[in-house]
Every structure is written in C-alpha cells, then in structure tokens.
mmCIF file with all atom_site columns, C-alpha atoms in Angstrom:
data_model
loop_
_atom_site.group_PDB
_atom_site.id
_atom_site.type_symbol
_atom_site.label_atom_id
_atom_site.label_alt_id
_atom_site.label_comp_id
_atom_site.label_asym_id
_atom_site.label_entity_id
_atom_site.label_seq_id
_atom_site.pdbx_PDB_ins_code
_atom_site.Cartn_x
_atom_site.Cartn_y
_atom_site.Cartn_z
_atom_site.occupancy
_atom_site.B_iso_or_equiv
_atom_site.pdbx_formal_charge
_atom_site.auth_seq_id
_atom_site.auth_comp_id
_atom_site.auth_asym_id
_atom_site.auth_atom_id
_atom_site.pdbx_PDB_model_num
ATOM 1   C CA . UNK A 1 1   ? -4.798  -8.209  -2.294  1.00 0.00 ? 1290 UNK A CA 1
ATOM 2   C CA . UNK A 1 2   ? -6.353  -7.707  -5.797  1.00 0.00 ? 1291 UNK A CA 1
ATOM 3   C CA . UNK A 1 3   ? -7.636  -11.287 -5.825  1.00 0.00 ? 1292 UNK A CA 1
ATOM 4   C CA . UNK A 1 4   ? -9.261  -10.986 -2.568  1.00 0.00 ? 1293 UNK A CA 1
ATOM 5   C CA . UNK A 1 5   ? -10.919 -7.746  -3.389  1.00 0.00 ? 1294 UNK A CA 1
ATOM 6   C CA . UNK A 1 6   ? -12.426 -9.392  -6.511  1.00 0.00 ? 1295 UNK A CA 1
ATOM 7   C CA . UNK A 1 7   ? -13.434 -12.526 -4.882  1.00 0.00 ? 1296 UNK A CA 1
ATOM 8   C CA . UNK A 1 8   ? -15.183 -10.403 -2.203  1.00 0.00 ? 1297 UNK A CA 1
ATOM 9   C CA . UNK A 1 9   ? -16.886 -8.185  -4.850  1.00 0.00 ? 1298 UNK A CA 1
ATOM 10  C CA . UNK A 1 10  ? -18.140 -11.508 -6.626  1.00 0.00 ? 1299 UNK A CA 1
ATOM 11  C CA . UNK A 1 11  ? -19.119 -13.078 -3.350  1.00 0.00 ? 1300 UNK A CA 1
ATOM 12  C CA . UNK A 1 12  ? -21.355 -9.918  -2.356  1.00 0.00 ? 1301 UNK A CA 1
ATOM 13  C CA . UNK A 1 13  ? -24.074 -9.565  -4.744  1.00 0.00 ? 1302 UNK A CA 1
ATOM 14  C CA . UNK A 1 14  ? -25.048 -6.080  -3.230  1.00 0.00 ? 1303 UNK A CA 1
ATOM 15  C CA . UNK A 1 15  ? -21.825 -4.688  -4.710  1.00 0.00 ? 1304 UNK A CA 1
ATOM 16  C CA . UNK A 1 16  ? -23.772 -4.749  -8.145  1.00 0.00 ? 1305 UNK A CA 1
ATOM 17  C CA . UNK A 1 17  ? -25.565 -1.566  -7.371  1.00 0.00 ? 1306 UNK A CA 1
ATOM 18  C CA . UNK A 1 18  ? -22.585 0.207   -9.034  1.00 0.00 ? 1307 UNK A CA 1
ATOM 19  C CA . UNK A 1 19  ? -22.360 -1.660  -12.332 1.00 0.00 ? 1308 UNK A CA 1
ATOM 20  C CA . UNK A 1 20  ? -25.113 0.208   -14.286 1.00 0.00 ? 1309 UNK A CA 1
ATOM 21  C CA . UNK A 1 21  ? -25.391 3.627   -12.365 1.00 0.00 ? 1310 UNK A CA 1
ATOM 22  C CA . UNK A 1 22  ? -25.578 6.566   -14.453 1.00 0.00 ? 1311 UNK A CA 1
ATOM 23  C CA . UNK A 1 23  ? -21.884 7.682   -13.592 1.00 0.00 ? 1312 UNK A CA 1
ATOM 24  C CA . UNK A 1 24  ? -18.478 6.229   -13.724 1.00 0.00 ? 1313 UNK A CA 1
ATOM 25  C CA . UNK A 1 25  ? -17.227 4.377   -10.916 1.00 0.00 ? 1314 UNK A CA 1
ATOM 26  C CA . UNK A 1 26  ? -13.557 3.284   -10.420 1.00 0.00 ? 1315 UNK A CA 1
ATOM 27  C CA . UNK A 1 27  ? -11.919 1.647   -7.713  1.00 0.00 ? 1316 UNK A CA 1
ATOM 28  C CA . UNK A 1 28  ? -8.268  0.990   -6.881  1.00 0.00 ? 1317 UNK A CA 1
ATOM 29  C CA . UNK A 1 29  ? -6.404  -0.559  -4.384  1.00 0.00 ? 1318 UNK A CA 1
ATOM 30  C CA . UNK A 1 30  ? -3.667  1.223   -2.106  1.00 0.00 ? 1319 UNK A CA 1
ATOM 31  C CA . UNK A 1 31  ? -1.040  0.659   -4.543  1.00 0.00 ? 1320 UNK A CA 1
ATOM 32  C CA . UNK A 1 32  ? -2.922  2.545   -7.356  1.00 0.00 ? 1321 UNK A CA 1
ATOM 33  C CA . UNK A 1 33  ? -4.228  -0.688  -9.170  1.00 0.00 ? 1322 UNK A CA 1
ATOM 34  C CA . UNK A 1 34  ? -7.558  -0.505  -10.621 1.00 0.00 ? 1323 UNK A CA 1
ATOM 35  C CA . UNK A 1 35  ? -9.666  -3.431  -9.172  1.00 0.00 ? 1324 UNK A CA 1
ATOM 36  C CA . UNK A 1 36  ? -13.023 -2.425  -10.498 1.00 0.00 ? 1325 UNK A CA 1
ATOM 37  C CA . UNK A 1 37  ? -14.550 -0.283  -13.281 1.00 0.00 ? 1326 UNK A CA 1
ATOM 38  C CA . UNK A 1 38  ? -18.249 -0.034  -13.682 1.00 0.00 ? 1327 UNK A CA 1
ATOM 39  C CA . UNK A 1 39  ? -20.117 -0.226  -17.095 1.00 0.00 ? 1328 UNK A CA 1
ATOM 40  C CA . UNK A 1 40  ? -19.938 3.755   -17.336 1.00 0.00 ? 1329 UNK A CA 1
ATOM 41  C CA . UNK A 1 41  ? -16.252 3.968   -16.459 1.00 0.00 ? 1330 UNK A CA 1
ATOM 42  C CA . UNK A 1 42  ? -15.287 1.218   -18.884 1.00 0.00 ? 1331 UNK A CA 1
ATOM 43  C CA . UNK A 1 43  ? -17.328 3.203   -21.536 1.00 0.00 ? 1332 UNK A CA 1
ATOM 44  C CA . UNK A 1 44  ? -15.380 6.175   -20.535 1.00 0.00 ? 1333 UNK A CA 1
ATOM 45  C CA . UNK A 1 45  ? -11.928 5.331   -20.094 1.00 0.00 ? 1334 UNK A CA 1
ATOM 46  C CA . UNK A 1 46  ? -11.806 1.926   -22.019 1.00 0.00 ? 1335 UNK A CA 1
ATOM 47  C CA . UNK A 1 47  ? -11.995 -1.928  -21.440 1.00 0.00 ? 1336 UNK A CA 1
ATOM 48  C CA . UNK A 1 48  ? -8.979  -3.668  -20.254 1.00 0.00 ? 1337 UNK A CA 1
ATOM 49  C CA . UNK A 1 49  ? -7.784  -1.224  -17.554 1.00 0.00 ? 1338 UNK A CA 1
ATOM 50  C CA . UNK A 1 50  ? -8.729  -3.644  -14.479 1.00 0.00 ? 1339 UNK A CA 1
ATOM 51  C CA . UNK A 1 51  ? -5.350  -4.938  -13.116 1.00 0.00 ? 1340 UNK A CA 1
ATOM 52  C CA . UNK A 1 52  ? -3.345  -1.960  -14.469 1.00 0.00 ? 1341 UNK A CA 1
ATOM 53  C CA . UNK A 1 53  ? -1.733  1.072   -12.423 1.00 0.00 ? 1342 UNK A CA 1
ATOM 54  C CA . UNK A 1 54  ? -3.759  4.353   -12.671 1.00 0.00 ? 1343 UNK A CA 1
ATOM 55  C CA . UNK A 1 55  ? -0.680  6.541   -11.778 1.00 0.00 ? 1344 UNK A CA 1
ATOM 56  C CA . UNK A 1 56  ? 0.838   6.569   -15.171 1.00 0.00 ? 1345 UNK A CA 1
ATOM 57  C CA . UNK A 1 57  ? -2.515  7.930   -16.370 1.00 0.00 ? 1346 UNK A CA 1
ATOM 58  C CA . UNK A 1 58  ? -2.405  10.956  -14.176 1.00 0.00 ? 1347 UNK A CA 1
ATOM 59  C CA . UNK A 1 59  ? -0.279  14.122  -14.041 1.00 0.00 ? 1348 UNK A CA 1
ATOM 60  C CA . UNK A 1 60  ? 2.330   14.476  -11.302 1.00 0.00 ? 1349 UNK A CA 1
ATOM 61  C CA . UNK A 1 61  ? 0.062   16.755  -9.417  1.00 0.00 ? 1350 UNK A CA 1
ATOM 62  C CA . UNK A 1 62  ? -2.774  14.513  -9.720  1.00 0.00 ? 1351 UNK A CA 1
ATOM 63  C CA . UNK A 1 63  ? -0.087  11.498  -8.634  1.00 0.00 ? 1352 UNK A CA 1
ATOM 64  C CA . UNK A 1 64  ? 0.358   13.566  -5.656  1.00 0.00 ? 1353 UNK A CA 1
ATOM 65  C CA . UNK A 1 65  ? -3.134  14.218  -4.463  1.00 0.00 ? 1354 UNK A CA 1
ATOM 66  C CA . UNK A 1 66  ? -3.848  10.537  -5.072  1.00 0.00 ? 1355 UNK A CA 1
ATOM 67  C CA . UNK A 1 67  ? -1.024  9.439   -2.991  1.00 0.00 ? 1356 UNK A CA 1
ATOM 68  C CA . UNK A 1 68  ? -2.021  12.068  -0.005  1.00 0.00 ? 1357 UNK A CA 1
ATOM 69  C CA . UNK A 1 69  ? -5.576  10.616  -0.277  1.00 0.00 ? 1358 UNK A CA 1
ATOM 70  C CA . UNK A 1 70  ? -4.192  7.337   0.271   1.00 0.00 ? 1359 UNK A CA 1
ATOM 71  C CA . UNK A 1 71  ? -1.841  8.110   3.206   1.00 0.00 ? 1360 UNK A CA 1
ATOM 72  C CA . UNK A 1 72  ? -4.265  10.536  4.992   1.00 0.00 ? 1361 UNK A CA 1
ATOM 73  C CA . UNK A 1 73  ? -7.709  9.426   4.158   1.00 0.00 ? 1362 UNK A CA 1
ATOM 74  C CA . UNK A 1 74  ? -8.982  12.848  2.982   1.00 0.00 ? 1363 UNK A CA 1
ATOM 75  C CA . UNK A 1 75  ? -11.180 13.039  0.096   1.00 0.00 ? 1364 UNK A CA 1
ATOM 76  C CA . UNK A 1 76  ? -11.108 15.302  -2.942  1.00 0.00 ? 1365 UNK A CA 1
ATOM 77  C CA . UNK A 1 77  ? -13.660 16.933  -5.231  1.00 0.00 ? 1366 UNK A CA 1
ATOM 78  C CA . UNK A 1 78  ? -13.921 19.149  -8.180  1.00 0.00 ? 1367 UNK A CA 1
ATOM 79  C CA . UNK A 1 79  ? -15.644 19.873  -11.533 1.00 0.00 ? 1368 UNK A CA 1
ATOM 80  C CA . UNK A 1 80  ? -14.442 19.747  -15.004 1.00 0.00 ? 1369 UNK A CA 1
ATOM 81  C CA . UNK A 1 81  ? -15.636 20.754  -18.358 1.00 0.00 ? 1370 UNK A CA 1
ATOM 82  C CA . UNK A 1 82  ? -14.717 18.350  -21.137 1.00 0.00 ? 1371 UNK A CA 1
ATOM 83  C CA . UNK A 1 83  ? -15.957 18.424  -24.885 1.00 0.00 ? 1372 UNK A CA 1
ATOM 84  C CA . UNK A 1 84  ? -18.734 20.674  -23.685 1.00 0.00 ? 1373 UNK A CA 1
ATOM 85  C CA . UNK A 1 85  ? -19.842 18.187  -20.703 1.00 0.00 ? 1374 UNK A CA 1
ATOM 86  C CA . UNK A 1 86  ? -19.599 19.196  -17.058 1.00 0.00 ? 1375 UNK A CA 1
ATOM 87  C CA . UNK A 1 87  ? -18.647 16.578  -14.468 1.00 0.00 ? 1376 UNK A CA 1
ATOM 88  C CA . UNK A 1 88  ? -18.323 16.220  -10.907 1.00 0.00 ? 1377 UNK A CA 1
ATOM 89  C CA . UNK A 1 89  ? -15.384 14.084  -9.674  1.00 0.00 ? 1378 UNK A CA 1
ATOM 90  C CA . UNK A 1 90  ? -15.476 12.864  -6.228  1.00 0.00 ? 1379 UNK A CA 1
ATOM 91  C CA . UNK A 1 91  ? -12.615 10.898  -5.047  1.00 0.00 ? 1380 UNK A CA 1
ATOM 92  C CA . UNK A 1 92  ? -12.281 9.248   -1.667  1.00 0.00 ? 1381 UNK A CA 1
ATOM 93  C CA . UNK A 1 93  ? -10.530 6.089   -0.083  1.00 0.00 ? 1382 UNK A CA 1
ATOM 94  C CA . UNK A 1 94  ? -12.482 3.198   0.853   1.00 0.00 ? 1383 UNK A CA 1
ATOM 95  C CA . UNK A 1 95  ? -11.592 0.911   3.832   1.00 0.00 ? 1384 UNK A CA 1
ATOM 96  C CA . UNK A 1 96  ? -11.208 -2.692  4.960   1.00 0.00 ? 1385 UNK A CA 1
ATOM 97  C CA . UNK A 1 97  ? -11.086 -3.465  8.566   1.00 0.00 ? 1386 UNK A CA 1
ATOM 98  C CA . UNK A 1 98  ? -10.690 0.171   9.346   1.00 0.00 ? 1387 UNK A CA 1
ATOM 99  C CA . UNK A 1 99  ? -7.608  0.655   7.135   1.00 0.00 ? 1388 UNK A CA 1
ATOM 100 C CA . UNK A 1 100 ? -7.405  2.603   3.974   1.00 0.00 ? 1389 UNK A CA 1
ATOM 101 C CA . UNK A 1 101 ? -7.456  -0.042  1.465   1.00 0.00 ? 1390 UNK A CA 1
ATOM 102 C CA . UNK A 1 102 ? -7.550  2.203   -1.723  1.00 0.00 ? 1391 UNK A CA 1
ATOM 103 C CA . UNK A 1 103 ? -9.541  4.915   -3.579  1.00 0.00 ? 1392 UNK A CA 1
ATOM 104 C CA . UNK A 1 104 ? -12.965 5.202   -5.267  1.00 0.00 ? 1393 UNK A CA 1
ATOM 105 C CA . UNK A 1 105 ? -13.612 7.919   -7.800  1.00 0.00 ? 1394 UNK A CA 1
ATOM 106 C CA . UNK A 1 106 ? -17.298 8.780   -8.710  1.00 0.00 ? 1395 UNK A CA 1
ATOM 107 C CA . UNK A 1 107 ? -17.502 10.802  -12.233 1.00 0.00 ? 1396 UNK A CA 1
ATOM 108 C CA . UNK A 1 108 ? -21.128 12.141  -12.818 1.00 0.00 ? 1397 UNK A CA 1
ATOM 109 C CA . UNK A 1 109 ? -22.158 14.499  -15.660 1.00 0.00 ? 1398 UNK A CA 1
ATOM 110 C CA . UNK A 1 110 ? -23.795 17.645  -14.001 1.00 0.00 ? 1399 UNK A CA 1
ATOM 111 C CA . UNK A 1 111 ? -25.994 20.314  -15.728 1.00 0.00 ? 1400 UNK A CA 1
ATOM 112 C CA . UNK A 1 112 ? -24.520 23.711  -16.556 1.00 0.00 ? 1401 UNK A CA 1
ATOM 113 C CA . UNK A 1 113 ? -26.505 25.404  -13.800 1.00 0.00 ? 1402 UNK A CA 1
ATOM 114 C CA . UNK A 1 114 ? -27.320 23.575  -10.680 1.00 0.00 ? 1403 UNK A CA 1
ATOM 115 C CA . UNK A 1 115 ? -29.540 24.582  -7.800  1.00 0.00 ? 1404 UNK A CA 1
ATOM 116 C CA . UNK A 1 116 ? -27.845 24.805  -4.455  1.00 0.00 ? 1405 UNK A CA 1
ATOM 117 C CA . UNK A 1 117 ? -29.930 24.602  -1.146  1.00 0.00 ? 1406 UNK A CA 1
ATOM 118 C CA . UNK A 1 118 ? -28.918 25.478  2.149   1.00 0.00 ? 1407 UNK A CA 1
ATOM 119 C CA . UNK A 1 119 ? -30.583 23.045  4.678   1.00 0.00 ? 1408 UNK A CA 1
#
C-alpha cells in the first residue's frame, strides 16, 4: 500500500500543492505508517520519518483517537500552545475508492487573537 501511495503521488503533479504550504502536512496510511510529509512537516518533526509508524510518537490517549478516526471516519481538531507559538491541528481520514486509507494531519500557526465570523 505504501509503495502504491508513493507511486500515485509521484504520478499526480497536482499533489505538489502541499509541498511548500505554510503549514505542516503529514499523511499516514491506515496502519499508521507515515507516507508523506511536506517541507514544513519535515522541518517541524525531522527528516527520515516517512516509512515509520506514527503510533510510538503519540501518547496512549492520542493513539486511541487516531485509531477511532481510522475506524469511524470522524475528524479531530484542536489548538495547542508550544514554546509561545499557537497552532491549530486538524486531523481527518483520507479515502481511496471510498474506503478509509489513512489520515492527514494539518498543523498551522495561528495568531493569539483571531476573528470569528458567523455567516
């Protein structure tokens, strides 16, 4: 599955939109193996993680949330503060042929105060 995903990514140049985004994009397969990290993700978490499993990097509670997302298709969103930097984390399953194939995590720096609009 990992090789198919990487081959698909290389074939479809339209996936390159994520590489230089101003946020970290990390993608894993349904087993938790990291299959893609964009430039910001690699700068944040380190090079050499593609092909490794993300579960050992997470607490038991986080592992359970990830497993639940992969099983149910639900998404997860929250904010964090780390070293004086606020971030929004959005995690959601991705699908291939209608079946959950893994999870995408997008981590972006957000300002201390943000406007909120009701539309």
